[in-house]
Coordinates of C-alpha atoms in Angstrom, one line a residue:
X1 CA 90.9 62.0 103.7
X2 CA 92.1 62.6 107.0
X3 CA 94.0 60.1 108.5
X4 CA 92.3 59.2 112.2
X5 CA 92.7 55.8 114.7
X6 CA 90.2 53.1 115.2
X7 CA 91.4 50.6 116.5
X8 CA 95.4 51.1 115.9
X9 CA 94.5 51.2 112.0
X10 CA 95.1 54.6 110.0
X11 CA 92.8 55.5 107.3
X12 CA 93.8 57.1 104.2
X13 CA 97.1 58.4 103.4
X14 CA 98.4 62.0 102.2
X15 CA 97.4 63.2 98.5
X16 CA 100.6 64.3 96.7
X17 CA 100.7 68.2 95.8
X18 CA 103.6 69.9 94.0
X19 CA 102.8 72.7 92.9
X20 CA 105.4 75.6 94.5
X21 CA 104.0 78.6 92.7
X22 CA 102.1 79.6 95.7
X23 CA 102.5 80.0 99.4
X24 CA 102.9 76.1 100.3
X25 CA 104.3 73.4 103.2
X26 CA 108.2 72.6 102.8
X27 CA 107.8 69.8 105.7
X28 CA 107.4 72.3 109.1
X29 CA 108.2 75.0 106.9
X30 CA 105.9 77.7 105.0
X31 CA 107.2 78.5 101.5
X32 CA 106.3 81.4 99.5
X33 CA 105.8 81.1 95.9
X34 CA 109.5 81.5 95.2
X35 CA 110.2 78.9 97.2
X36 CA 112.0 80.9 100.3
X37 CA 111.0 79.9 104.0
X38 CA 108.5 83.2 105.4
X39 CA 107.0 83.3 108.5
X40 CA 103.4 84.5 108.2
X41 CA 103.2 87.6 110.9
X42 CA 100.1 89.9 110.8
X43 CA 97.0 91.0 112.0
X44 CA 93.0 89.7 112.1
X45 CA 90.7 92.3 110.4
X46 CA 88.0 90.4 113.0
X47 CA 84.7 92.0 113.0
X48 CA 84.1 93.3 109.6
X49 CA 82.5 90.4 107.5
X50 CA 82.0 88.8 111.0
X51 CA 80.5 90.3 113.9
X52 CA 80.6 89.6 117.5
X53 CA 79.2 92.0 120.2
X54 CA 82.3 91.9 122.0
X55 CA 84.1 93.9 119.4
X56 CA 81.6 96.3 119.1
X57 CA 81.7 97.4 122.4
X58 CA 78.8 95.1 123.6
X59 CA 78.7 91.2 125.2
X60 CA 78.8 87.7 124.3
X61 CA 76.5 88.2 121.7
X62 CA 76.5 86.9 117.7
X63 CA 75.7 88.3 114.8
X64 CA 72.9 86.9 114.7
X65 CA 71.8 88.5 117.8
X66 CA 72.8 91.9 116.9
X67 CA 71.0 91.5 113.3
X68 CA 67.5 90.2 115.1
X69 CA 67.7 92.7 117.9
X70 CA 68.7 96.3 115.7
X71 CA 66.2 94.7 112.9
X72 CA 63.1 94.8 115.5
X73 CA 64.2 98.4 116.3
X74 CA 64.9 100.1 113.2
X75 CA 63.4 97.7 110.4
X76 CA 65.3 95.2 108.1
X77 CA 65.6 98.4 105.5
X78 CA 67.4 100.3 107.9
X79 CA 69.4 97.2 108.6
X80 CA 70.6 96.3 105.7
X81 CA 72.1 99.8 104.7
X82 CA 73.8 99.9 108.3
X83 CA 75.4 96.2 106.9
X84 CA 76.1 97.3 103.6
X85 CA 77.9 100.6 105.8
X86 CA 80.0 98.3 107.6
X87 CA 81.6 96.5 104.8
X88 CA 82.3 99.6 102.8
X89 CA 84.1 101.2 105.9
X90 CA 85.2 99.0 108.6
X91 CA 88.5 97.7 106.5
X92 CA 89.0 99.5 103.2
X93 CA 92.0 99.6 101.2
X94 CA 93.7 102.4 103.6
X95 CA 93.6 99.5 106.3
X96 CA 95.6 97.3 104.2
X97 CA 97.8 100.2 102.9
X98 CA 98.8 100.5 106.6
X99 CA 99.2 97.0 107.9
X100 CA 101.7 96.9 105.1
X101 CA 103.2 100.2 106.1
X102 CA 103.5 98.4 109.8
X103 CA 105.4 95.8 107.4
X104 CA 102.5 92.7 108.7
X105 CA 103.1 90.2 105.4
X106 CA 99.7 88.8 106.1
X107 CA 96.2 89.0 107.2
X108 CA 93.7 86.7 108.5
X109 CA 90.1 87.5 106.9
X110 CA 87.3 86.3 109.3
X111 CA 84.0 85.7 107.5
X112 CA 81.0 85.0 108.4
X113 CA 79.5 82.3 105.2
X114 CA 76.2 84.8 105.3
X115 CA 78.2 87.0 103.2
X116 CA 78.0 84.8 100.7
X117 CA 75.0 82.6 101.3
X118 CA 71.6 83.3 102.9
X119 CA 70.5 80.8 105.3
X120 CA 67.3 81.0 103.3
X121 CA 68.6 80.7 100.1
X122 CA 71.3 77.7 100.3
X123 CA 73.7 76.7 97.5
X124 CA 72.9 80.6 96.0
X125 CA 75.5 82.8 96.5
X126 CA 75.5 86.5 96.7
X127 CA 77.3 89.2 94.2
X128 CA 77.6 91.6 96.5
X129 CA 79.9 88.9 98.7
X130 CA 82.4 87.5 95.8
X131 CA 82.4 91.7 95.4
X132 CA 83.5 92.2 98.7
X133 CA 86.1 89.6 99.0
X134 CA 87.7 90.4 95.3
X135 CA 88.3 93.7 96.6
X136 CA 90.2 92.9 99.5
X137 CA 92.1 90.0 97.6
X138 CA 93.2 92.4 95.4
X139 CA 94.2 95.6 98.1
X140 CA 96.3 92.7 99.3
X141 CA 97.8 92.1 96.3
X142 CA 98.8 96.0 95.6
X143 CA 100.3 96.2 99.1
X144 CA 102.0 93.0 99.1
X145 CA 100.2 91.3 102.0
X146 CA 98.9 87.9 102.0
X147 CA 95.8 86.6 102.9
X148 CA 94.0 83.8 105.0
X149 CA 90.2 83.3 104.3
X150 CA 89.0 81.7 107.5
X151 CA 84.8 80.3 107.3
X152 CA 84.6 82.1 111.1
X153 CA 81.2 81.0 110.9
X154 CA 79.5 77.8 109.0
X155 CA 76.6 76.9 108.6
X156 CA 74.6 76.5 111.9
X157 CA 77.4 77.1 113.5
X158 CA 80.8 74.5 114.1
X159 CA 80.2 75.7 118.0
X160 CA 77.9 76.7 120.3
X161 CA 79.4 79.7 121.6
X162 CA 78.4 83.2 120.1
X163 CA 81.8 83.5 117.8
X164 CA 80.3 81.0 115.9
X165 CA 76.9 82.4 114.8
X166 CA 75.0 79.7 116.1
X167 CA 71.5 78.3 114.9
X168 CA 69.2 76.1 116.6
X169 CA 70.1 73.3 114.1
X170 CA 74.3 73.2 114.4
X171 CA 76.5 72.4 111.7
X172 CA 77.3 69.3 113.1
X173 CA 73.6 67.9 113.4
X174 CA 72.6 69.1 109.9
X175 CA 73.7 67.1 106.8
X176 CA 72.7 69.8 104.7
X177 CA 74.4 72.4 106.6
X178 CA 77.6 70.2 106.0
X179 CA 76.8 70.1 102.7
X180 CA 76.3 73.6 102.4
X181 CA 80.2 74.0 104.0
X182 CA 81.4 71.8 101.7
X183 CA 80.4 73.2 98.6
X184 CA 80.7 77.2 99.7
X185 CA 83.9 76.0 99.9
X186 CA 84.5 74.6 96.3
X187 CA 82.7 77.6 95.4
X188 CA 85.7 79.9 97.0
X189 CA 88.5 77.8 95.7
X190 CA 87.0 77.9 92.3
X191 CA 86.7 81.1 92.2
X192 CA 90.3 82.4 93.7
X193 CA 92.3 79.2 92.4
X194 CA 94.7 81.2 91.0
X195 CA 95.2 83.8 93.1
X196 CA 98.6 83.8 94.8
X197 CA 97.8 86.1 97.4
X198 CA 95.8 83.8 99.1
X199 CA 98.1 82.0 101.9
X200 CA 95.7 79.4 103.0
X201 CA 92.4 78.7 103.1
X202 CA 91.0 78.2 106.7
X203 CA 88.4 75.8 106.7
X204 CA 87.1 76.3 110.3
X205 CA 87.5 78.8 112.9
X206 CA 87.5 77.5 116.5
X207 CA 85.5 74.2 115.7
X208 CA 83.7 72.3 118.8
X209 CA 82.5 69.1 119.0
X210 CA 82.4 66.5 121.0
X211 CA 82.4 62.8 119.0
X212 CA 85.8 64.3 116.7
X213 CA 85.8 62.1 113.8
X214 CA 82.8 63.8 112.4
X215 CA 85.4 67.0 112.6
X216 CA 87.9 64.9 111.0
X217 CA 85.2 63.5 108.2
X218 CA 84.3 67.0 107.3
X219 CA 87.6 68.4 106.8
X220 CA 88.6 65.2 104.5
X221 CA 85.3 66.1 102.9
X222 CA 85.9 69.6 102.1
X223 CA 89.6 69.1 101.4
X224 CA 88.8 66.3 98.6
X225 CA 85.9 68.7 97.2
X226 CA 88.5 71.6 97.0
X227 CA 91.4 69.5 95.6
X228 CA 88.7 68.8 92.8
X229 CA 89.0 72.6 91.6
X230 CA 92.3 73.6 93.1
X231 CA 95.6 71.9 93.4
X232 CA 97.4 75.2 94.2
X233 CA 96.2 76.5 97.7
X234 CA 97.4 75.8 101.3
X235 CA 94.9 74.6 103.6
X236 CA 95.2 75.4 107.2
X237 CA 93.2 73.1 109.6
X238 CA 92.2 73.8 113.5
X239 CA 92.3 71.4 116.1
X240 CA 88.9 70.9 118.1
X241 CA 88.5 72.3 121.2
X242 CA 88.6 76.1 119.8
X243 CA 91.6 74.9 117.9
X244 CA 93.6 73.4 120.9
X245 CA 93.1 69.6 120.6
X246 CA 95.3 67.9 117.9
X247 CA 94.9 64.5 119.2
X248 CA 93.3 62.9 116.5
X249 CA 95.6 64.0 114.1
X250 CA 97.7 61.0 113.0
X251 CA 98.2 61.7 109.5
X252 CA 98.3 64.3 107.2
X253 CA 95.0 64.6 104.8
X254 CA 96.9 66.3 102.0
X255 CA 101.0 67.1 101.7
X256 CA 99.9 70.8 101.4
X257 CA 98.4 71.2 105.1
X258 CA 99.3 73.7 108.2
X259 CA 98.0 73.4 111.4
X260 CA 96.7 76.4 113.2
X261 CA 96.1 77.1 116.7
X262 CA 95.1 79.7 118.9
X263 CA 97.0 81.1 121.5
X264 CA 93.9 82.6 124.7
X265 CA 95.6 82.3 128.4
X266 CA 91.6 81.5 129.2
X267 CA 92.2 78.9 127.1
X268 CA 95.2 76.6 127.9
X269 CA 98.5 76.5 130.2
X270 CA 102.0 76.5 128.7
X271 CA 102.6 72.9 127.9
X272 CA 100.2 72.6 125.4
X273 CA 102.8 74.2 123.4
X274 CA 105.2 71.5 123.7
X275 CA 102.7 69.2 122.3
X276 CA 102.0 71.0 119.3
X277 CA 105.7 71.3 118.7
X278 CA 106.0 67.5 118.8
X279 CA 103.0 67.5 116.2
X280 CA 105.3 69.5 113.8
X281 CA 107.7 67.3 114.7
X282 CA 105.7 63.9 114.3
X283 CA 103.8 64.8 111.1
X284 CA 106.5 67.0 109.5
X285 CA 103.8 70.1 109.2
X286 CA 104.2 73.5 110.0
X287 CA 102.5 74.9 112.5
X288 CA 101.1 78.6 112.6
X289 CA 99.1 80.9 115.1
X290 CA 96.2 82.1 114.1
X291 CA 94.6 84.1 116.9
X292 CA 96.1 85.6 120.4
X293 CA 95.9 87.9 122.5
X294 CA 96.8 88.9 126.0
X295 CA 95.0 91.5 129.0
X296 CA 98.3 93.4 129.2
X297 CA 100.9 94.7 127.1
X298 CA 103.2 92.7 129.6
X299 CA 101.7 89.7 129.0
X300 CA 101.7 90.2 125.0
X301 CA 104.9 90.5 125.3
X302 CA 105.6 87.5 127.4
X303 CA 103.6 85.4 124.9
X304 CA 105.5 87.4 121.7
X305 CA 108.8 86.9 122.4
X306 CA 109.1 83.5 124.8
X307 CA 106.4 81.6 123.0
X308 CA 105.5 83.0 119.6
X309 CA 108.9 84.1 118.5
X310 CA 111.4 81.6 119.9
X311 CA 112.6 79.4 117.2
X312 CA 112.5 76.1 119.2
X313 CA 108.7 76.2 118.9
X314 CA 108.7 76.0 115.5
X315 CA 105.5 78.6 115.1
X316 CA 105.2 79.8 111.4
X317 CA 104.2 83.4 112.5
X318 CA 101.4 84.8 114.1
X319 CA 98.3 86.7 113.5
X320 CA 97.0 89.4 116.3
X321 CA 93.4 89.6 117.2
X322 CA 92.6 92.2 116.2
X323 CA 93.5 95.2 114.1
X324 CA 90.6 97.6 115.7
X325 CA 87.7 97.3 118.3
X326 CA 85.4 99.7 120.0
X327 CA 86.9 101.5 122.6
X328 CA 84.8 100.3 126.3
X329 CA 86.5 101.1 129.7
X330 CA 89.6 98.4 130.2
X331 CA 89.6 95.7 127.7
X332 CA 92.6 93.8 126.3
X333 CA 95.3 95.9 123.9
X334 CA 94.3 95.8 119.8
X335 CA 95.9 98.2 117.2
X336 CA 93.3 100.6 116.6
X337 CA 90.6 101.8 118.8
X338 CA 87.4 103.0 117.9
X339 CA 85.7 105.5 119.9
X340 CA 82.1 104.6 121.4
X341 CA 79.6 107.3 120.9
X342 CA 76.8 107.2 123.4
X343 CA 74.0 106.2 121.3
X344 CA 76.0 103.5 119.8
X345 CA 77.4 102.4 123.3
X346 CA 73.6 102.5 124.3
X347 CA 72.5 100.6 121.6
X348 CA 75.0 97.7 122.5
X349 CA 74.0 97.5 126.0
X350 CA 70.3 97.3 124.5
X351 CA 71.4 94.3 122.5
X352 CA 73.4 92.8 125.0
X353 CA 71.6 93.2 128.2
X354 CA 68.2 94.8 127.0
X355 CA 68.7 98.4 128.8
X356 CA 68.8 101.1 128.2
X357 CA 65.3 101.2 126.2
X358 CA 66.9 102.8 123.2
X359 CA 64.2 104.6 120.4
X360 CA 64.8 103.9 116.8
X361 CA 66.2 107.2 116.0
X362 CA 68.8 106.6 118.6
X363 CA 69.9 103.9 117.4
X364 CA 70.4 105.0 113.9
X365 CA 72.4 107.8 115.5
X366 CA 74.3 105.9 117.5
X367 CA 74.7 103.9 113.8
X368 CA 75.7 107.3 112.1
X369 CA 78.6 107.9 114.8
X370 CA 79.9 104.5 114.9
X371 CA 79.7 104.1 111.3
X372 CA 82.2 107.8 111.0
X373 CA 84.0 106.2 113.7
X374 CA 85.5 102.9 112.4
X375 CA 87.0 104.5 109.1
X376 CA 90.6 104.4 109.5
X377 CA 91.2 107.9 109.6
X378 CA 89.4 108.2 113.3
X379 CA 90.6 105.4 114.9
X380 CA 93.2 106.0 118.0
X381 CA 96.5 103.7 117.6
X382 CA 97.7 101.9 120.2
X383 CA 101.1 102.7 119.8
X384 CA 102.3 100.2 122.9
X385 CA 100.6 97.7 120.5
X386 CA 102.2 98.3 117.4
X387 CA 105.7 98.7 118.9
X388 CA 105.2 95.3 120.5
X389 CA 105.0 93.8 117.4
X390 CA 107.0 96.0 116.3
X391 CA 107.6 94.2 112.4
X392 CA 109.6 97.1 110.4
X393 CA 112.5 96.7 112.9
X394 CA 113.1 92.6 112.4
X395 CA 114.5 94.5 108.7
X396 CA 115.6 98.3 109.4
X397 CA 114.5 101.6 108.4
X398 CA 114.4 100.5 104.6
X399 CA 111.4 98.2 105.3
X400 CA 109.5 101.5 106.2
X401 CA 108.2 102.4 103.2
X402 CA 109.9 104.3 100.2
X403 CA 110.3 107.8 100.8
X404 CA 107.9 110.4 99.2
X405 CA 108.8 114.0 98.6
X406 CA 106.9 116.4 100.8
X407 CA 107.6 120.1 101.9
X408 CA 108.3 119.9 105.6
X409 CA 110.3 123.1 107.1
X410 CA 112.5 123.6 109.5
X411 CA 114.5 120.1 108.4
X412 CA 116.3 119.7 110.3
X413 CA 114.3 120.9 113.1
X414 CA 114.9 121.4 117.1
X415 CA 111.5 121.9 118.2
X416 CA 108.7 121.5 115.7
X417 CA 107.7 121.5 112.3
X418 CA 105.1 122.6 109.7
X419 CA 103.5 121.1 106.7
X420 CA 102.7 123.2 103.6
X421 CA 99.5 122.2 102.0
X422 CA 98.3 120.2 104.6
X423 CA 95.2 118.8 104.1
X424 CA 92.2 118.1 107.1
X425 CA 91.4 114.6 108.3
X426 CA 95.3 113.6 108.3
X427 CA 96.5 111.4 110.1
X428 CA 100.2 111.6 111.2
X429 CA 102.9 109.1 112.5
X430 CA 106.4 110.3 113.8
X431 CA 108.4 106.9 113.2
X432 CA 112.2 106.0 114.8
X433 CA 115.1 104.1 113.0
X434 CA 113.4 101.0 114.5
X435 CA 110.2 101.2 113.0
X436 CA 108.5 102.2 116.3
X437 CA 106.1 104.6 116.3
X438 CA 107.2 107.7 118.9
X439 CA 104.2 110.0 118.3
X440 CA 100.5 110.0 116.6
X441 CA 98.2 112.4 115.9
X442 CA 95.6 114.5 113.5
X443 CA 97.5 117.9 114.2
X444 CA 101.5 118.2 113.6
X445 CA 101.8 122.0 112.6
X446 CA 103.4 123.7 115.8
X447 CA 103.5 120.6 117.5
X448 CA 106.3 120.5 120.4
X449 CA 109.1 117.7 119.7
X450 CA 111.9 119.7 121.5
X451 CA 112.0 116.5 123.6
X452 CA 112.5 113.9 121.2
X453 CA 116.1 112.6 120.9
X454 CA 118.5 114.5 118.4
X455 CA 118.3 112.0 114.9
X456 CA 116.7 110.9 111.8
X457 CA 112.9 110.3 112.5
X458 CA 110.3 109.2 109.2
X459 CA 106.8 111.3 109.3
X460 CA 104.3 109.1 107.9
X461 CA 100.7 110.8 106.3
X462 CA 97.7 108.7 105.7
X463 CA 94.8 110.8 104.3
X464 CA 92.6 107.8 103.5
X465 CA 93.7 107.6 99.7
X466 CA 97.6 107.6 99.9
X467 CA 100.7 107.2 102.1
X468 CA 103.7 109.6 102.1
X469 CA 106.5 109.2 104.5
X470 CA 109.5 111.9 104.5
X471 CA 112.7 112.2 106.4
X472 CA 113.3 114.1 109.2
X473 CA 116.1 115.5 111.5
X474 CA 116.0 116.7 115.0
X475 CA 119.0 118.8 115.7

């Protein structure tokens, strides 16, 4: 159990663990399973098996909200096929396939614990779920990328706030919704024990709560119940406070433990990161960043490079928040944008604000856009974004991708190039030496690169099923 004060006295010391075939802690360090020190640098894939308005292109609003308000609109049948359309296309293998391109080594899987487990069906879980999250696991695995299962929602809720999925009856005033946690949990680790391409299993997403040893009681819960079916997984825990308070950490529950944090400027001032330094140094645990995020590409930079990145912190990597969003006026940078058709970007404000009226067949319009939208393919890159983070370069052009054969002419070239056999619904990617990406588009035939610098460039082709890359040279 988790080790907390009352009264000067610590309860409960560490269980031992030494398993080292997985991803595990070396004291502040993260180990992979050959036992070399990694950082863990990637991306969220938020709003896919956990919604929240704001993504979407609408408010503060849950899942929950968004499910009651479209239901009394268009009908729970109508529903539950738009659901069922935003698991098959919001992330799909091509996703991963590029966030291993951009050379990420890991992504953070927000889920809601619906997708498993109806609210009115407890301790029952769904098929179609364990489907869902066996195929990622194993996308991940073919690409090479590891991943973090985070419960982004609980039962009732582990916050009030909207990114929790609240209900009227919370998580932390229901002893059955605690139960429920505890043993969707066991469930998960009994079913993935031994799959190495899990990273960690992230028990609680932004928890909130005000009397913190019941936080502390329900992680020792949950961790003893897991250990029960698997000895092999790292298990990252969040501090309260929307994982910023540490405070009653004293001891470690477990030798294989990271603690996570999340890095919001509406959230804390600088010298909270001094503190959680000194809790990877107290406790000997590595500590890793599970969510940020920043209103300018100035700022993310800033918060990359003189907090994130700079060894004396001692940060395990970082995940970004988030890999793609609906595109709405000015919001902060994310990798991918999706455009907002009107009848989607109508039903939003519907949900959000109740106006515009919106009729059912515009919503299921709007549905029919946004649903062609989020596949990869049609998504805009925010190129400022991925240079920022910017991953291929920390290891040279060779950490690109292998280069495929593919009949590109003039090479070299001095102004632009054409593609024989091209295919429709490309998309293309003009990378430099550095891994940066210099140009995207859907269109390269006849495209004008007379400006670019003279030099070897990589052309990178998704068409949703495959990746080639090829060399080029600008002369």
């Amino acid at each position: 159990m988790l080790g907390f004060l009352i009264s000067g006295i610590n309860i409960k010391a560490q269980a031992v663990w030494d398993n080292t075939s997985f991803v595990h802690r070396n004291n502040q360090q993260i180990y992979n399973g050959q036992n070399n020190a990694i950082n863990l640098d990637g991306v969220n894939i938020g709003s896919w098996l956990m919604w929240e308005g704001l993504m979407w292109g609408g408010g503060l609003i849950s899942e929950k909200d968004i499910t009651n308000k479209m239901t009394s609109i268009i009908g729970p049948s109508a529903f539950n096929a738009f659901r069922d359309s935003v698991y098959k296309n919001y992330i799909t293998r091509a996703d991963i396939q590029r966030i291993s391109d951009e050379c990420y080594n890991v992504v953070r899987i927000p889920f809601n614990h619906n997708l498993l487990e109806d609210d009115a069906n407890p301790f029952v879980y769904k098929p179609q779920g364990w489907a869902i999250l066996d195929s990622v696991l194993k996308w991940c695995e073919d690409y090479n990328v590891y991943a973090v299962l985070d419960m982004h929602a609980a039962p009732g809720g582990q916050a009030t706030h909207f990114i929790a999925d609240p209900d009227s009856i919370d998580l932390w005033n229901s002893p059955v919704n605690k139960n429920r946690t505890i043993q969707l949990w066991k469930a998960i680790a009994n079913r993935y024990n031994n799959r190495g391409i899990i990273a960690a299993y992230d028990l609680l997403n932004e928890p909130n709560i005000w009397w913190w040893p019941d936080l502390v009681n329900l992680y020792d819960n949950i961790i003893d119940t897991i250990r029960t079916v698997d000895s092999n997984h790292m298990i990252m825990l969040e501090g309260n406070n929307y994982a910023q308070d540490f405070s009653m950490f004293t001891s470690l529950p477990d030798s294989n433990i990271c603690f996570q944090f999340h890095y919001y400027t509406f959230f804390f001032s600088a010298p909270d990161i001094p503190a959680w330094t000194a809790l990877s140094n107290s406790l000997n645990v590595p500590i890793w960043c599970g969510e940020w995020g920043e209103d300018t590409l100035g700022g993310m930079q800033y918060k990359l490079t003189t907090i994130l990145r700079n060894p004396a912190n001692k940060i395990r990597g970082q995940a970004f928040w988030t890999w793609k969003t609906v595109t709405v006026g000015f919001q902060n940078p994310h990798s991918l944008n999706i455009n907002n058709p009107a009848d989607w970007n109508n039903t939003m404000l519907w949900v959000t604000y109740n106006s515009p009226i919106v009729t059912a067949l515009q919503m299921q319009n709007g549905i029919d856009s946004f649903i062609v939208n989020m596949k990869l393919l049609n998504c805009v890159t925010d190129t400022g974004v991925f240079n920022m983070l910017n991953m291929c370069s920390v290891t040279g052009i060779q950490s690109i991708e292998q280069v495929n054969s593919l009949n590109v002419y003039p090479n070299p070239f001095a102004t632009s190039i054409n593609i024989e056999g091209k295919e429709e619904n490309e998309l293309y990617e003009l990378i430099n030496t550095t891994g940066q990406i210099i140009w995207t588009g859907k269109q390269i035939n006849d495209q004008d690169f007379s400006l670019l610098t003279n030099g070897l460039y990589f052309l990178r082709i998704y068409n949703g099923n495959s990746t080639q890359t090829t060399k080029l040279i600008k002369n």
